[in-house]
CSV table of N, CA and C in Angstrom, one decimal:
chain,number,residue,atom,x,y,z
A,1,MET,N,50.9,-33.9,71.0
A,1,MET,CA,51.1,-32.3,70.8
A,1,MET,C,52.4,-32.1,71.7
A,2,ASP,N,53.1,-31.6,70.8
A,2,ASP,CA,54.7,-30.7,71.0
A,2,ASP,C,54.5,-29.3,70.7
A,3,ARG,N,55.0,-28.8,71.8
A,3,ARG,CA,55.3,-27.0,71.4
A,3,ARG,C,56.7,-27.0,71.9
A,4,SER,N,57.3,-25.9,71.1
A,4,SER,CA,58.6,-25.6,71.3
A,4,SER,C,58.5,-24.1,71.6
A,5,GLY,N,59.8,-23.9,72.2
A,5,GLY,CA,60.3,-22.1,72.4
A,5,GLY,C,61.3,-22.1,72.8
A,6,GLN,N,61.8,-20.7,72.8
A,6,GLN,CA,63.1,-20.3,73.1
A,6,GLN,C,63.1,-18.8,73.9
A,7,CYS,N,64.2,-18.7,74.5
A,7,CYS,CA,64.4,-17.3,74.7
A,7,CYS,C,65.0,-16.3,73.4
A,8,LEU,N,65.1,-15.0,73.9
A,8,LEU,CA,65.6,-14.3,72.8
A,8,LEU,C,66.5,-14.5,71.9
A,9,CYS,N,67.5,-14.8,72.7
A,9,CYS,CA,68.9,-15.4,71.8
A,9,CYS,C,68.9,-16.6,71.5
A,10,GLY,N,68.3,-17.6,72.2
A,10,GLY,CA,68.1,-19.2,71.4
A,10,GLY,C,69.2,-19.9,72.3
A,11,ALA,N,69.7,-19.5,73.2
A,11,ALA,CA,70.5,-20.0,73.9
A,11,ALA,C,70.1,-21.1,75.0
A,12,VAL,N,68.4,-20.8,75.4
A,12,VAL,CA,67.7,-21.8,76.0
A,12,VAL,C,66.8,-22.3,75.0
A,13,THR,N,66.5,-23.4,74.9
A,13,THR,CA,65.1,-23.8,74.3
A,13,THR,C,64.4,-24.9,75.0
A,14,PHE,N,63.0,-25.3,74.7
A,14,PHE,CA,62.2,-26.0,75.7
A,14,PHE,C,61.5,-26.7,74.6
A,15,ARG,N,60.7,-27.9,75.3
A,15,ARG,CA,60.1,-28.3,74.5
A,15,ARG,C,58.5,-28.8,75.4
A,16,LEU,N,57.2,-28.8,75.0
A,16,LEU,CA,56.2,-29.2,76.1
A,16,LEU,C,55.6,-30.4,75.4
A,17,THR,N,55.7,-31.6,76.1
A,17,THR,CA,54.7,-32.6,75.8
A,17,THR,C,53.5,-32.7,75.9
A,18,ALA,N,53.0,-32.0,76.7
A,18,ALA,CA,51.4,-31.9,76.9
A,18,ALA,C,50.7,-30.6,76.8
A,19,GLU,N,49.4,-30.7,76.7
A,19,GLU,CA,48.9,-29.2,76.6
A,19,GLU,C,48.5,-28.7,78.0
A,20,PRO,N,48.7,-27.1,77.9
A,20,PRO,CA,48.5,-26.4,79.5
A,20,PRO,C,47.2,-27.0,80.1
A,21,VAL,N,47.3,-26.9,81.2
A,21,VAL,CA,46.1,-27.2,82.2
A,21,VAL,C,45.1,-25.8,82.3
A,22,ALA,N,45.9,-24.7,82.0
A,22,ALA,CA,45.2,-23.4,82.1
A,22,ALA,C,46.2,-22.2,81.5
A,23,THR,N,45.5,-21.4,80.8
A,23,THR,CA,46.1,-20.2,80.4
A,23,THR,C,45.8,-19.0,80.7
A,24,ARG,N,46.5,-18.2,81.5
A,24,ARG,CA,45.9,-16.7,82.4
A,24,ARG,C,46.9,-15.8,82.1
A,25,VAL,N,46.1,-14.6,81.9
A,25,VAL,CA,46.8,-13.1,81.9
A,25,VAL,C,46.6,-13.2,83.5
A,26,CYS,N,48.0,-12.7,84.0
A,26,CYS,CA,48.4,-12.5,85.3
A,26,CYS,C,48.7,-11.0,85.5
A,27,TRP,N,48.2,-10.8,86.3
A,27,TRP,CA,48.3,-8.9,86.8
A,27,TRP,C,48.9,-8.8,87.8
A,28,CYS,N,49.4,-9.9,88.8
A,28,CYS,CA,50.4,-9.7,89.8
A,28,CYS,C,51.1,-8.3,89.5
A,29,ARG,N,51.8,-8.2,90.7
A,29,ARG,CA,52.9,-6.8,90.7
A,29,ARG,C,54.2,-7.4,90.3
A,30,ASP,N,54.4,-8.7,90.6
A,30,ASP,CA,55.7,-9.3,89.8
A,30,ASP,C,55.7,-9.2,88.3
A,31,CYS,N,54.3,-10.0,87.7
A,31,CYS,CA,54.3,-9.9,86.5
A,31,CYS,C,54.0,-8.7,85.8
A,32,GLN,N,53.5,-7.8,86.4
A,32,GLN,CA,53.9,-6.4,85.8
A,32,GLN,C,55.3,-5.8,85.7
A,33,ARG,N,56.0,-6.1,86.5
A,33,ARG,CA,57.5,-5.8,86.7
A,33,ARG,C,57.9,-6.4,85.7
A,34,ILE,N,57.8,-7.7,85.4
A,34,ILE,CA,58.7,-8.4,84.4
A,34,ILE,C,58.5,-8.0,83.2
A,35,ALA,N,56.9,-7.5,82.7
A,35,ALA,CA,56.2,-7.2,81.4
A,35,ALA,C,56.0,-5.9,81.2
A,36,ALA,N,56.1,-5.1,82.3
A,36,ALA,CA,55.4,-3.7,82.4
A,36,ALA,C,54.0,-3.9,81.8
A,37,ASN,N,53.0,-5.0,82.0
A,37,ASN,CA,51.8,-5.2,81.9
A,37,ASN,C,51.7,-6.4,82.5
A,38,GLY,N,50.0,-6.8,82.0
A,38,GLY,CA,50.0,-8.3,82.1
A,38,GLY,C,50.7,-9.2,81.7
A,39,THR,N,50.9,-10.6,81.8
A,39,THR,CA,51.9,-11.8,81.3
A,39,THR,C,50.7,-12.8,81.0
A,40,VAL,N,51.1,-13.3,79.7
A,40,VAL,CA,50.1,-14.4,79.6
A,40,VAL,C,51.0,-15.6,79.6
A,41,ASN,N,50.3,-16.3,80.5
A,41,ASN,CA,51.2,-17.7,80.9
A,41,ASN,C,50.3,-19.0,80.8
A,42,MET,N,50.7,-20.1,80.5
A,42,MET,CA,50.5,-21.3,80.2
A,42,MET,C,51.0,-21.9,82.0
A,43,VAL,N,50.2,-22.6,82.2
A,43,VAL,CA,50.3,-23.7,83.5
A,43,VAL,C,50.4,-25.1,82.9
A,44,VAL,N,51.6,-25.7,83.2
A,44,VAL,CA,51.9,-26.9,82.4
A,44,VAL,C,52.4,-28.0,84.0
A,45,ALA,N,52.1,-28.9,83.3
A,45,ALA,CA,52.8,-30.2,84.1
A,45,ALA,C,54.3,-30.1,84.3
A,46,ALA,N,54.4,-30.3,85.2
A,46,ALA,CA,56.3,-29.9,85.5
A,46,ALA,C,56.8,-30.9,84.3
A,47,ASP,N,56.4,-32.2,84.3
A,47,ASP,CA,57.2,-33.3,83.9
A,47,ASP,C,57.0,-33.3,82.4
A,48,ALA,N,56.1,-32.2,81.8
A,48,ALA,CA,55.9,-32.1,80.4
A,48,ALA,C,56.7,-31.0,79.9
A,49,LEU,N,57.7,-30.4,80.6
A,49,LEU,CA,58.3,-29.5,80.2
A,49,LEU,C,59.9,-29.7,80.3
A,50,GLU,N,60.5,-29.9,78.9
A,50,GLU,CA,62.0,-30.3,78.8
A,50,GLU,C,62.8,-29.0,78.3
A,51,VAL,N,63.8,-28.8,78.9
A,51,VAL,CA,64.5,-27.8,78.6
A,51,VAL,C,66.0,-28.1,78.3
A,52,SER,N,66.5,-27.4,77.2
A,52,SER,CA,67.7,-27.4,76.9
A,52,SER,C,68.4,-26.0,77.2
A,53,GLY,N,69.7,-26.0,77.5
A,53,GLY,CA,70.6,-24.7,77.9
A,53,GLY,C,70.6,-24.2,79.3
A,54,GLU,N,71.4,-23.6,79.8
A,54,GLU,CA,71.3,-23.1,80.9
A,54,GLU,C,70.6,-22.3,81.4
A,55,THR,N,69.8,-22.2,82.4
A,55,THR,CA,68.9,-21.1,82.9
A,55,THR,C,69.8,-20.6,84.5
A,56,ARG,N,69.4,-19.2,84.7
A,56,ARG,CA,69.4,-18.7,85.9
A,56,ARG,C,68.2,-18.8,86.9
A,57,LEU,N,68.5,-18.8,88.0
A,57,LEU,CA,67.1,-19.1,89.3
A,57,LEU,C,67.1,-17.6,90.1
A,58,TYR,N,66.1,-16.9,90.3
A,58,TYR,CA,65.4,-16.2,90.9
A,58,TYR,C,64.4,-16.3,91.8
A,59,GLN,N,64.9,-16.4,93.1
A,59,GLN,CA,64.0,-17.0,94.2
A,59,GLN,C,63.1,-15.9,94.9
A,60,SER,N,61.8,-15.9,95.0
A,60,SER,CA,61.2,-14.5,96.0
A,60,SER,C,59.8,-15.2,96.4
A,61,VAL,N,59.4,-14.3,97.4
A,61,VAL,CA,58.0,-14.8,97.8
A,61,VAL,C,56.9,-13.6,97.3
A,62,ALA,N,56.2,-14.4,96.8
A,62,ALA,CA,54.9,-13.7,95.8
A,62,ALA,C,53.9,-13.1,96.9
A,63,ASP,N,52.9,-12.4,96.3
A,63,ASP,CA,51.9,-11.7,96.9
A,63,ASP,C,50.9,-12.8,97.7
A,64,SER,N,51.1,-14.0,96.9
A,64,SER,CA,50.3,-14.9,97.5
A,64,SER,C,51.0,-15.6,98.6
A,65,GLY,N,52.2,-15.3,98.7
A,65,GLY,CA,52.8,-15.7,100.2
A,65,GLY,C,53.7,-17.1,99.8
A,66,ASN,N,53.6,-17.7,98.8
A,66,ASN,CA,54.0,-18.7,97.8
A,66,ASN,C,55.6,-18.2,97.4
A,67,GLN,N,56.7,-19.4,97.8
A,67,GLN,CA,57.8,-19.1,97.4
A,67,GLN,C,57.9,-19.2,95.8
A,68,MET,N,58.5,-18.4,95.1
A,68,MET,CA,58.5,-18.5,93.7
A,68,MET,C,60.0,-18.6,93.2
A,69,SER,N,60.0,-19.6,92.1
A,69,SER,CA,61.2,-19.6,91.6
A,69,SER,C,61.1,-19.5,89.9
A,70,ARG,N,61.9,-18.3,89.5
A,70,ARG,CA,61.7,-17.6,88.1
A,70,ARG,C,63.2,-18.1,87.5
A,71,TYR,N,62.8,-18.8,86.4
A,71,TYR,CA,64.0,-18.7,85.5
A,71,TYR,C,64.4,-18.1,84.4
A,72,PHE,N,65.5,-17.6,84.2
A,72,PHE,CA,65.9,-16.7,83.1
A,72,PHE,C,66.9,-17.2,82.2
A,73,CYS,N,67.1,-16.9,81.1
A,73,CYS,CA,68.4,-17.0,80.3
A,73,CYS,C,69.4,-16.1,80.8
A,74,PRO,N,70.5,-16.8,81.4
A,74,PRO,CA,71.7,-15.9,81.5
A,74,PRO,C,72.1,-14.9,80.5
A,75,GLN,N,72.0,-15.3,79.3
A,75,GLN,CA,72.7,-14.3,78.0
A,75,GLN,C,71.8,-13.1,77.9
A,76,CYS,N,70.6,-13.6,77.5
A,76,CYS,CA,69.7,-12.0,77.4
A,76,CYS,C,68.4,-11.9,78.0
A,77,GLY,N,68.3,-12.6,79.2
A,77,GLY,CA,67.4,-12.0,80.3
A,77,GLY,C,66.3,-12.5,80.1
A,78,THR,N,65.9,-13.0,79.3
A,78,THR,CA,64.2,-13.4,78.6
A,78,THR,C,63.9,-14.3,79.9
A,79,HIS,N,62.9,-13.8,80.6
A,79,HIS,CA,62.1,-14.5,81.6
A,79,HIS,C,61.2,-16.1,80.9
A,80,LEU,N,61.7,-17.1,81.4
A,80,LEU,CA,61.0,-18.3,80.4
A,80,LEU,C,60.1,-18.9,81.4
A,81,PHE,N,60.1,-19.2,82.5
A,81,PHE,CA,59.5,-20.4,83.1
A,81,PHE,C,59.2,-19.7,84.6
A,82,ALA,N,58.5,-20.3,85.4
A,82,ALA,CA,58.5,-20.2,86.9
A,82,ALA,C,57.8,-21.0,87.5
A,83,GLY,N,58.1,-21.4,89.0
A,83,GLY,CA,57.3,-22.4,89.9
A,83,GLY,C,57.1,-22.0,91.0
A,84,SER,N,56.1,-22.3,91.5
A,84,SER,CA,55.7,-22.4,93.2
A,84,SER,C,56.0,-23.5,93.9
A,85,ALA,N,56.7,-23.2,94.9
A,85,ALA,CA,56.8,-24.1,96.4
A,85,ALA,C,55.6,-24.8,96.4
A,86,ALA,N,54.5,-24.2,96.6
A,86,ALA,CA,53.1,-24.8,96.9
A,86,ALA,C,52.3,-25.4,95.7
A,87,ARG,N,52.9,-25.3,94.7
A,87,ARG,CA,52.3,-26.3,93.4
A,87,ARG,C,53.4,-27.0,92.7
A,88,PRO,N,54.5,-27.8,93.3
A,88,PRO,CA,55.7,-28.4,92.8
A,88,PRO,C,55.3,-29.0,91.3
A,89,GLN,N,53.9,-29.7,90.8
A,89,GLN,CA,53.6,-30.4,90.2
A,89,GLN,C,53.5,-29.8,88.8
A,90,PHE,N,53.4,-28.3,88.8
A,90,PHE,CA,53.1,-27.3,87.8
A,90,PHE,C,54.4,-26.2,87.4
A,91,ARG,N,54.5,-25.8,86.2
A,91,ARG,CA,55.3,-24.9,85.8
A,91,ARG,C,54.5,-23.8,85.2
A,92,VAL,N,55.2,-22.6,84.9
A,92,VAL,CA,54.4,-21.7,84.2
A,92,VAL,C,55.4,-21.3,83.4
A,93,VAL,N,54.9,-21.3,82.1
A,93,VAL,CA,55.8,-21.0,80.8
A,93,VAL,C,54.9,-19.7,80.3
A,94,ARG,N,56.0,-18.8,79.8
A,94,ARG,CA,55.5,-17.4,79.4
A,94,ARG,C,55.3,-17.6,78.0
A,95,VAL,N,54.0,-17.6,77.7
A,95,VAL,CA,53.7,-17.8,76.2
A,95,VAL,C,54.3,-17.2,74.7
A,96,GLY,N,54.8,-16.0,75.3
A,96,GLY,CA,55.3,-14.9,74.3
A,96,GLY,C,56.7,-15.8,74.1
A,97,THR,N,57.3,-16.8,74.5
A,97,THR,CA,58.5,-17.6,74.2
A,97,THR,C,58.2,-18.6,73.3
A,98,LEU,N,57.0,-19.1,73.2
A,98,LEU,CA,56.9,-20.3,72.4
A,98,LEU,C,57.0,-20.0,70.9
A,99,ASP,N,57.7,-20.6,70.1
A,99,ASP,CA,57.9,-20.7,68.7
A,99,ASP,C,56.7,-20.4,67.9
A,100,ASP,N,55.9,-21.2,68.2
A,100,ASP,CA,54.1,-20.4,67.7
A,100,ASP,C,53.1,-20.8,68.6
A,101,ALA,N,52.6,-19.4,69.2
A,101,ALA,CA,51.5,-19.2,70.3
A,101,ALA,C,50.4,-19.2,69.7
A,102,SER,N,49.9,-19.3,68.1
A,102,SER,CA,48.7,-19.0,67.7
A,102,SER,C,47.7,-20.1,68.1
A,103,GLY,N,48.0,-21.1,68.7
A,103,GLY,CA,47.0,-22.2,69.3
A,103,GLY,C,46.5,-21.9,70.9
A,104,ILE,N,47.2,-21.1,71.2
A,104,ILE,CA,47.3,-20.6,72.6
A,104,ILE,C,46.0,-19.5,72.8
A,105,ALA,N,45.2,-19.4,74.0
A,105,ALA,CA,44.5,-18.5,74.2
A,105,ALA,C,44.3,-18.3,75.8
A,106,PRO,N,44.3,-17.2,76.4
A,106,PRO,CA,43.8,-17.3,77.6
A,106,PRO,C,42.5,-17.7,78.0
A,107,ASN,N,42.3,-18.4,79.2
A,107,ASN,CA,40.9,-18.7,79.7
A,107,ASN,C,40.7,-18.0,81.0
A,108,ALA,N,41.4,-17.1,81.5
A,108,ALA,CA,41.1,-16.2,82.8
A,108,ALA,C,42.2,-14.9,82.9
A,109,ASN,N,41.7,-14.0,83.8
A,109,ASN,CA,42.5,-13.0,84.1
A,109,ASN,C,42.7,-13.3,86.0
A,110,ILE,N,43.8,-13.1,86.1
A,110,ILE,CA,44.2,-13.6,87.4
A,110,ILE,C,44.7,-12.3,88.1
A,111,TRP,N,44.6,-12.0,89.5
A,111,TRP,CA,45.4,-10.9,90.6
A,111,TRP,C,44.8,-10.0,89.7
A,112,THR,N,43.3,-9.7,89.2
A,112,THR,CA,42.9,-8.3,88.6
A,112,THR,C,42.8,-7.0,89.7
A,113,ASP,N,42.8,-7.4,91.0
A,113,ASP,CA,42.9,-6.6,92.0
A,113,ASP,C,44.1,-5.7,91.8
A,114,SER,N,45.2,-6.1,91.5
A,114,SER,CA,46.5,-5.6,91.1
A,114,SER,C,46.8,-5.0,89.8
A,115,ALA,N,45.7,-5.3,89.2
A,115,ALA,CA,45.9,-4.6,87.7
A,115,ALA,C,45.5,-2.9,87.7
A,116,PRO,N,46.5,-2.1,86.8
A,116,PRO,CA,46.0,-0.6,86.5
A,116,PRO,C,45.1,-0.3,86.1
A,117,ALA,N,44.5,0.5,86.2
A,117,ALA,CA,43.3,1.3,86.0
A,117,ALA,C,42.8,1.2,84.4
A,118,TRP,N,44.1,1.3,83.7
A,118,TRP,CA,44.5,1.1,82.1
A,118,TRP,C,44.1,-0.1,81.6
A,119,ALA,N,44.2,-1.4,82.4
A,119,ALA,CA,44.1,-2.6,81.9
A,119,ALA,C,43.0,-3.0,80.9
A,120,CYS,N,43.4,-3.4,79.8
A,120,CYS,CA,42.3,-4.0,79.0
A,120,CYS,C,42.1,-5.4,79.3
A,121,MET,N,41.1,-5.9,79.8
A,121,MET,CA,40.6,-7.2,80.1
A,121,MET,C,39.4,-7.7,79.3
A,122,ASP,N,39.6,-8.9,78.9
A,122,ASP,CA,38.3,-9.5,77.8
A,122,ASP,C,37.5,-10.0,79.2
A,123,PRO,N,35.9,-9.2,78.9
A,123,PRO,CA,35.1,-9.7,79.9
A,123,PRO,C,34.5,-10.7,79.8
A,124,ALA,N,35.0,-11.5,78.5
A,124,ALA,CA,34.3,-13.0,78.4
A,124,ALA,C,35.0,-13.8,78.9
A,125,LEU,N,36.4,-13.6,79.8
A,125,LEU,CA,37.2,-14.8,80.4
A,125,LEU,C,36.9,-14.6,81.8
A,126,ASP,N,37.1,-15.7,82.5
A,126,ASP,CA,37.1,-15.7,83.7
A,126,ASP,C,37.7,-14.8,84.5
A,127,SER,N,37.5,-14.2,85.7
A,127,SER,CA,38.5,-13.0,86.3
A,127,SER,C,38.5,-13.5,87.9
A,128,PHE,N,39.8,-13.4,88.4
A,128,PHE,CA,39.7,-13.8,89.5
A,128,PHE,C,40.8,-12.7,90.3
A,129,PRO,N,40.4,-12.1,91.6
A,129,PRO,CA,40.8,-10.7,92.2
A,129,PRO,C,42.5,-11.4,92.7
A,130,THR,N,42.4,-12.5,93.2
A,130,THR,CA,44.1,-12.8,93.2
A,130,THR,C,44.3,-14.3,92.8
A,131,GLN,N,44.9,-14.9,93.3
A,131,GLN,CA,45.3,-16.4,93.2
A,131,GLN,C,44.2,-17.4,93.2
A,132,PRO,N,43.8,-17.8,92.0
A,132,PRO,CA,42.9,-18.9,91.9
A,132,PRO,C,43.2,-20.2,92.3
A,133,ALA,N,42.3,-21.1,92.6
A,133,ALA,CA,42.9,-22.6,93.3
A,133,ALA,C,43.7,-23.3,92.0
A,134,ALA,N,44.4,-24.1,92.3
A,134,ALA,CA,45.4,-24.9,91.6
A,134,ALA,C,44.3,-25.5,90.4
A,135,PRO,N,44.8,-25.5,89.1
A,135,PRO,CA,44.2,-26.1,88.0
A,135,PRO,C,44.2,-27.8,88.1
A,136,LYS,N,43.2,-28.2,88.0
A,136,LYS,CA,43.0,-30.1,87.9
A,136,LYS,C,44.1,-30.2,86.5
A,137,PRO,N,45.0,-31.2,87.0
A,137,PRO,CA,45.8,-31.8,85.8
A,137,PRO,C,44.8,-32.5,85.1
A,138,GLN,N,45.1,-32.3,83.5
A,138,GLN,CA,44.3,-33.2,82.6
A,138,GLN,C,44.7,-34.6,82.7
A,139,VAL,N,43.6,-35.5,82.6
A,139,VAL,CA,44.0,-36.9,82.2
A,139,VAL,C,44.1,-37.3,80.9
A,140,GLN,N,45.3,-37.9,80.8
A,140,GLN,CA,45.6,-38.5,79.5
A,140,GLN,C,44.7,-39.6,79.1
A,141,SER,N,43.9,-39.9,78.0
A,141,SER,CA,43.3,-40.9,77.4
A,141,SER,C,44.4,-41.7,76.8
A,142,SER,N,43.9,-43.2,77.0
A,142,SER,CA,44.8,-44.1,76.2
A,142,SER,C,43.8,-44.5,74.6
């Protein structure tokens, strides 16, 4: 499995060497500020993300109380990745930055208590009012 992606201007590219352990629509206020909506994010093993190009870092404390690191392209401003100090084994990758996102589908809505009244959520997906437990890393079979 190999997936690739990039920022809007192409100055930052990346490659994923493993499948996501979760794909979620996040309705936290930070994600709403980034996208003016919920954002679709893949949770991937940190060591499965290979990045080429310079990124800029913005750190803040999320509603969960966790220290978050968010990575952007310094040229075009595209938000590409995030990481939590509480879960350093994972990275969050914005699905919209993939070159081909057709094989990715969310399996949950998270931070639904923060969603606006007009939010369109698929009732077939799992739903969490705040931050769910950390996903379990997938075991690679040999």
